PDB file of C-alpha atoms in Angstrom:
ATOM      1  CA  MET B  50      73.239  73.864 -77.492  1.00  0.00           C
ATOM      2  CA  ALA B  51      73.281  74.926 -73.893  1.00  0.00           C
ATOM      3  CA  LYS B  52      71.440  77.938 -72.610  1.00  0.00           C
ATOM      4  CA  PRO B  53      73.331  80.575 -70.737  1.00  0.00           C
ATOM      5  CA  LYS B  54      72.245  80.667 -67.080  1.00  0.00           C
ATOM      6  CA  HIS B  55      71.975  84.467 -66.936  1.00  0.00           C
ATOM      7  CA  GLU B  56      69.106  84.607 -69.455  1.00  0.00           C
ATOM      8  CA  LYS B  57      65.552  84.075 -68.231  1.00  0.00           C
ATOM      9  CA  THR B  58      63.070  82.884 -70.746  1.00  0.00           C
ATOM     10  CA  PHE B  59      59.460  82.000 -70.253  1.00  0.00           C
ATOM     11  CA  VAL B  60      59.398  79.560 -73.082  1.00  0.00           C
ATOM     12  CA  ASP B  61      61.105  76.239 -72.616  1.00  0.00           C
ATOM     13  CA  PHE B  62      61.534  74.608 -75.978  1.00  0.00           C
ATOM     14  CA  ASP B  63      62.305  71.260 -74.416  1.00  0.00           C
ATOM     15  CA  LYS B  64      58.747  70.852 -73.057  1.00  0.00           C
ATOM     16  CA  PRO B  65      55.801  70.204 -75.359  1.00  0.00           C
ATOM     17  CA  TYR B  66      53.546  72.617 -73.398  1.00  0.00           C
ATOM     18  CA  GLU B  67      53.705  76.225 -72.264  1.00  0.00           C
ATOM     19  CA  THR B  68      54.635  76.672 -68.627  1.00  0.00           C
ATOM     20  CA  ASN B  69      52.501  78.927 -66.502  1.00  0.00           C
ATOM     21  CA  VAL B  70      54.690  81.444 -64.728  1.00  0.00           C
ATOM     22  CA  ILE B  71      52.922  83.566 -62.095  1.00  0.00           C
ATOM     23  CA  GLY B  72      54.690  86.586 -60.633  1.00  0.00           C
ATOM     24  CA  LEU B  73      53.657  85.874 -57.040  1.00  0.00           C
ATOM     25  CA  ARG B  74      55.871  88.617 -55.649  1.00  0.00           C
ATOM     26  CA  GLY B  75      54.030  91.301 -57.726  1.00  0.00           C
ATOM     27  CA  ILE B  76      50.632  90.060 -56.593  1.00  0.00           C
ATOM     28  CA  ILE B  77      51.682  90.142 -52.943  1.00  0.00           C
ATOM     29  CA  TYR B  78      53.136  93.665 -53.260  1.00  0.00           C
ATOM     30  CA  PHE B  79      49.986  94.898 -54.994  1.00  0.00           C
ATOM     31  CA  GLY B  80      47.729  93.338 -52.310  1.00  0.00           C
ATOM     32  CA  LEU B  81      49.765  94.822 -49.453  1.00  0.00           C
ATOM     33  CA  GLY B  82      49.846  98.224 -51.144  1.00  0.00           C
ATOM     34  CA  LEU B  83      46.074  98.153 -51.670  1.00  0.00           C
ATOM     35  CA  PHE B  84      45.507  97.107 -48.048  1.00  0.00           C
ATOM     36  CA  PHE B  85      47.657  99.937 -46.676  1.00  0.00           C
ATOM     37  CA  LEU B  86      45.991 102.438 -49.006  1.00  0.00           C
ATOM     38  CA  ILE B  87      42.557 101.387 -47.705  1.00  0.00           C
ATOM     39  CA  VAL B  88      43.717 101.598 -44.067  1.00  0.00           C
ATOM     40  CA  ILE B  89      45.258 105.052 -44.559  1.00  0.00           C
ATOM     41  CA  THR B  90      42.132 106.333 -46.377  1.00  0.00           C
ATOM     42  CA  PHE B  91      39.891 104.981 -43.597  1.00  0.00           C
ATOM     43  CA  GLY B  92      42.036 106.713 -40.955  1.00  0.00           C
ATOM     44  CA  LEU B  93      41.934 110.035 -42.814  1.00  0.00           C
ATOM     45  CA  MET B  94      38.141 109.845 -43.204  1.00  0.00           C
ATOM     46  CA  TRP B  95      37.810 109.081 -39.479  1.00  0.00           C
ATOM     47  CA  LEU B  96      39.855 112.176 -38.635  1.00  0.00           C
ATOM     48  CA  LEU B  97      37.838 114.290 -41.087  1.00  0.00           C
ATOM     49  CA  LYS B  98      34.576 113.114 -39.479  1.00  0.00           C
ATOM     50  CA  ASP B  99      35.841 114.152 -36.037  1.00  0.00           C
ATOM     51  CA  VAL B 100      36.914 117.563 -37.323  1.00  0.00           C
ATOM     52  CA  LEU B 101      33.523 118.155 -38.991  1.00  0.00           C
ATOM     53  CA  GLU B 102      31.642 117.109 -35.852  1.00  0.00           C
ATOM     54  CA  GLN B 103      33.694 119.488 -33.708  1.00  0.00           C
ATOM     55  CA  GLU B 104      33.064 122.299 -36.193  1.00  0.00           C
ATOM     56  CA  ALA B 105      29.329 121.595 -36.143  1.00  0.00           C
ATOM     57  CA  VAL B 106      29.279 121.830 -32.342  1.00  0.00           C
ATOM     58  CA  LYS B 107      31.069 125.194 -32.479  1.00  0.00           C
ATOM     59  CA  THR B 108      28.576 126.763 -34.895  1.00  0.00           C
ATOM     60  CA  LYS B 109      24.901 127.020 -34.096  1.00  0.00           C
ATOM     61  CA  SER B 110      22.440 125.335 -36.440  1.00  0.00           C
ATOM     62  CA  SER B 111      20.235 128.480 -36.446  1.00  0.00           C
ATOM     63  CA  ASP B 112      23.047 130.465 -38.103  1.00  0.00           C
ATOM     64  CA  ASN B 113      22.485 128.577 -41.329  1.00  0.00           C
ATOM     65  CA  PRO B 114      20.793 130.956 -43.812  1.00  0.00           C
ATOM     66  CA  LEU B 115      19.488 128.027 -45.889  1.00  0.00           C
ATOM     67  CA  MET B 116      17.711 126.348 -42.960  1.00  0.00           C
ATOM     68  CA  LEU B 117      13.926 126.284 -43.414  1.00  0.00           C
ATOM     69  CA  THR B 118      11.657 127.865 -40.832  1.00  0.00           C
ATOM     70  CA  LYS B 119       8.939 125.789 -39.177  1.00  0.00           C
ATOM     71  CA  GLU B 120       6.284 127.137 -41.573  1.00  0.00           C
ATOM     72  CA  GLU B 121       8.466 126.634 -44.661  1.00  0.00           C
ATOM     73  CA  ALA B 122       9.148 123.006 -43.723  1.00  0.00           C
ATOM     74  CA  LEU B 123       5.434 122.152 -43.881  1.00  0.00           C
ATOM     75  CA  PRO B 124       4.096 120.491 -47.036  1.00  0.00           C
ATOM     76  CA  PRO B 125       2.063 122.670 -49.427  1.00  0.00           C
ATOM     77  CA  GLU B 126      -1.654 123.239 -48.959  1.00  0.00           C
ATOM     78  CA  PRO B 127      -4.015 121.388 -48.720  1.00  0.00           C
ATOM     79  CA  ARG B 128      -2.598 119.457 -45.817  1.00  0.00           C
ATOM     80  CA  LEU B 129      -4.386 116.232 -44.981  1.00  0.00           C
ATOM     81  CA  GLN B 130      -3.711 116.563 -41.272  1.00  0.00           C
ATOM     82  CA  SER B 131      -4.306 119.995 -39.790  1.00  0.00           C
ATOM     83  CA  ALA B 132      -3.236 118.961 -36.311  1.00  0.00           C
ATOM     84  CA  PRO B 133       0.548 119.176 -35.990  1.00  0.00           C
ATOM     85  CA  GLY B 134       1.581 117.219 -32.940  1.00  0.00           C
ATOM     86  CA  PHE B 135      -1.823 115.517 -32.717  1.00  0.00           C
ATOM     87  CA  GLY B 136      -3.710 118.527 -31.448  1.00  0.00           C
ATOM     88  CA  VAL B 137      -5.886 121.452 -32.513  1.00  0.00           C
ATOM     89  CA  GLU B 138      -5.828 125.012 -31.208  1.00  0.00           C
ATOM     90  CA  ASP B 139      -9.295 126.145 -30.196  1.00  0.00           C
ATOM     91  CA  PRO B 140      -9.857 129.823 -29.311  1.00  0.00           C
ATOM     92  CA  VAL B 141     -12.387 128.852 -26.614  1.00  0.00           C
ATOM     93  CA  LYS B 142     -10.967 125.590 -25.197  1.00  0.00           C
ATOM     94  CA  GLY B 143      -7.276 126.227 -25.870  1.00  0.00           C
ATOM     95  CA  HIS B 144      -5.157 123.301 -27.078  1.00  0.00           C
ATOM     96  CA  VAL B 145      -7.201 120.137 -27.662  1.00  0.00           C
ATOM     97  CA  ASN B 146      -5.025 117.027 -27.444  1.00  0.00           C
ATOM     98  CA  LEU B 147      -5.992 114.392 -30.020  1.00  0.00           C
ATOM     99  CA  GLU B 148      -3.082 112.029 -29.416  1.00  0.00           C
ATOM    100  CA  LEU B 149      -4.939 108.913 -28.258  1.00  0.00           C
ATOM    101  CA  THR B 150      -8.214 109.422 -30.102  1.00  0.00           C
ATOM    102  CA  GLU B 151      -9.641 107.947 -33.278  1.00  0.00           C
ATOM    103  CA  PRO B 152      -8.557 109.442 -36.637  1.00  0.00           C
ATOM    104  CA  GLN B 153     -11.901 111.196 -37.180  1.00  0.00           C
ATOM    105  CA  SER B 154     -11.598 113.186 -33.951  1.00  0.00           C
ATOM    106  CA  GLU B 155      -9.606 115.933 -35.646  1.00  0.00           C
ATOM    107  CA  TYR B 156     -12.351 116.464 -38.207  1.00  0.00           C
ATOM    108  CA  ARG B 157     -15.031 116.428 -35.510  1.00  0.00           C
ATOM    109  CA  GLU B 158     -13.192 119.028 -33.426  1.00  0.00           C
ATOM    110  CA  LEU B 159     -12.608 121.294 -36.425  1.00  0.00           C
ATOM    111  CA  HIS B 160     -16.240 120.845 -37.478  1.00  0.00           C
ATOM    112  CA  GLN B 161     -17.384 122.001 -34.026  1.00  0.00           C
ATOM    113  CA  GLN B 162     -15.182 125.089 -34.365  1.00  0.00           C
ATOM    114  CA  TRP B 163     -16.623 125.851 -37.805  1.00  0.00           C
ATOM    115  CA  GLU B 164     -20.179 125.391 -36.549  1.00  0.00           C
ATOM    116  CA  ARG B 165     -19.506 127.775 -33.639  1.00  0.00           C
ATOM    117  CA  LEU B 166     -18.025 130.289 -36.095  1.00  0.00           C
ATOM    118  CA  TRP B 167     -21.110 129.870 -38.314  1.00  0.00           C
ATOM    119  CA  ARG B 168     -23.504 130.491 -35.385  1.00  0.00           C
ATOM    120  CA  GLU B 169     -21.646 133.154 -33.411  1.00  0.00           C
ATOM    121  CA  GLY B 170     -19.266 134.857 -35.853  1.00  0.00           C
ATOM    122  CA  GLN B 171     -15.706 135.793 -34.968  1.00  0.00           C
ATOM    123  CA  LYS B 172     -14.082 138.694 -33.133  1.00  0.00           C
ATOM    124  CA  ASP B 173     -10.429 139.699 -33.030  1.00  0.00           C
ATOM    125  CA  PRO B 174      -9.167 138.665 -29.549  1.00  0.00           C
ATOM    126  CA  GLN B 175      -6.801 141.647 -29.267  1.00  0.00           C
ATOM    127  CA  THR B 176      -8.997 144.522 -30.470  1.00  0.00           C
ATOM    128  CA  GLY B 177     -12.483 143.051 -30.092  1.00  0.00           C
ATOM    129  CA  THR B 178     -13.540 144.147 -33.580  1.00  0.00           C
ATOM    130  CA  VAL B 179     -15.883 141.892 -35.518  1.00  0.00           C
ATOM    131  CA  ILE B 180     -14.049 139.882 -38.174  1.00  0.00           C
ATOM    132  CA  SER B 181     -16.991 137.837 -39.436  1.00  0.00           C
ATOM    133  CA  LEU B 182     -20.680 137.820 -38.642  1.00  0.00           C
ATOM    134  CA  SER B 183     -22.876 134.877 -37.911  1.00  0.00           C
ATOM    135  CA  ILE B 184     -25.221 133.888 -40.720  1.00  0.00           C
ATOM    136  CA  GLU B 185     -28.349 135.090 -38.909  1.00  0.00           C
ATOM    137  CA  GLU B 186     -26.755 138.439 -38.080  1.00  0.00           C
ATOM    138  CA  ALA B 187     -25.598 138.891 -41.679  1.00  0.00           C
ATOM    139  CA  LYS B 188     -29.096 138.104 -42.990  1.00  0.00           C
ATOM    140  CA  ARG B 189     -30.661 140.572 -40.551  1.00  0.00           C
ATOM    141  CA  LYS B 190     -28.248 143.369 -41.528  1.00  0.00           C
ATOM    142  CA  PHE B 191     -28.795 142.684 -45.216  1.00  0.00           C
ATOM    143  CA  LEU B 192     -32.569 142.900 -44.842  1.00  0.00           C
ATOM    144  CA  GLU B 193     -32.279 146.100 -42.771  1.00  0.00           C
ATOM    145  CA  GLN B 194     -30.658 147.789 -45.772  1.00  0.00           C
ATOM    146  CA  ASN B 195     -33.763 147.056 -47.888  1.00  0.00           C
ATOM    147  CA  ALA B 196     -31.504 145.471 -50.469  1.00  0.00           C
ATOM    148  CA  GLY B 197     -34.255 143.201 -51.730  1.00  0.00           C
ATOM    149  CA  THR B 198     -36.531 146.022 -53.002  1.00  0.00           C
ATOM    150  CA  PRO B 199     -35.678 148.013 -56.114  1.00  0.00           C
ATOM    151  CA  ASN B 200     -35.001 151.719 -55.589  1.00  0.00           C
ATOM    152  CA  SER B 201     -35.936 153.133 -58.985  1.00  0.00           C
ATOM    153  CA  ARG B 202     -38.419 152.513 -61.776  1.00  0.00           C
ATOM    154  CA  GLU B 203     -35.616 151.314 -64.067  1.00  0.00           C
ATOM    155  CA  GLU B 204     -34.503 148.669 -61.558  1.00  0.00           C
ATOM    156  CA  GLU B 205     -38.090 147.426 -61.294  1.00  0.00           C
ATOM    157  CA  GLU B 206     -38.271 146.940 -65.066  1.00  0.00           C
ATOM    158  CA  VAL B 207     -34.941 145.082 -65.141  1.00  0.00           C
ATOM    159  CA  LEU B 208     -36.182 142.858 -62.312  1.00  0.00           C
ATOM    160  CA  LYS B 209     -39.472 142.201 -64.153  1.00  0.00           C
ATOM    161  CA  LYS B 210     -37.660 141.324 -67.422  1.00  0.00           C
ATOM    162  CA  SER B 211     -35.299 138.993 -65.606  1.00  0.00           C
ATOM    163  CA  ARG B 212     -38.267 137.043 -64.286  1.00  0.00           C
ATOM    164  CA  MET B 213     -39.946 136.702 -67.693  1.00  0.00           C
ATOM    165  CA  ILE B 214     -39.944 133.207 -69.122  1.00  0.00           C
ATOM    166  CA  VAL B 215     -41.436 131.608 -72.197  1.00  0.00           C
ATOM    167  CA  SER B 216     -44.051 129.098 -71.160  1.00  0.00           C
ATOM    168  CA  ASP B 217     -44.689 125.854 -72.924  1.00  0.00           C
ATOM    169  CA  ALA B 218     -48.431 126.440 -72.898  1.00  0.00           C
ATOM    170  CA  GLY B 219     -48.176 129.463 -75.226  1.00  0.00           C
ATOM    171  CA  ALA B 220     -45.954 127.596 -77.675  1.00  0.00           C
ATOM    172  CA  GLY B 221     -43.435 130.395 -77.390  1.00  0.00           C
ATOM    173  CA  ARG B 222     -45.839 133.125 -78.525  1.00  0.00           C
ATOM    174  CA  ASN B 223     -46.219 134.917 -75.224  1.00  0.00           C
ATOM    175  CA  ALA B 224     -44.045 135.378 -72.125  1.00  0.00           C
ATOM    176  CA  SER B 225     -45.283 135.117 -68.599  1.00  0.00           C
ATOM    177  CA  VAL B 226     -43.835 136.273 -65.277  1.00  0.00           C
ATOM    178  CA  ARG B 227     -42.270 133.606 -63.142  1.00  0.00           C
ATOM    179  CA  VAL B 228     -43.503 133.610 -59.562  1.00  0.00           C
ATOM    180  CA  ARG B 229     -41.040 132.635 -56.879  1.00  0.00           C
TER     181      ARG B 229
END
């Protein structure tokens, strides 16, 4: 029985094995279509990038309401490095550059500032009012107020009771006054 020539079949009954028929034309069309799709997408993204860059140049970056200020961009306290830009602001010396010094130099400079504040106190540079006193000045003012002596008989008794302790020698039977 002869096969009609207009019918296409993938199974040839005359051969003892199945023939492998690959649709090469479909694979080529799919590959070319995929290639052109990739090229067109790349071109559109390139144009979009140019448009976005031009738009960014037109608008200022400071107009962005979500942009963080310089203080907001800092990490939360405590910061391990107090010297932004490798320097420390000193009210007496001005800006101290610590760029080419050892890592401990920042601590040493800040320690000197704290020591000076401890010895001399601090005044507001604009108004000249005293912000903090030196330790010696604070002690002197405190003692001038006679804060260490009790003012009334009742305060003396409270002070005496607060200094009472139970001694070991009395086995807890009597209390004695602690002498400082």
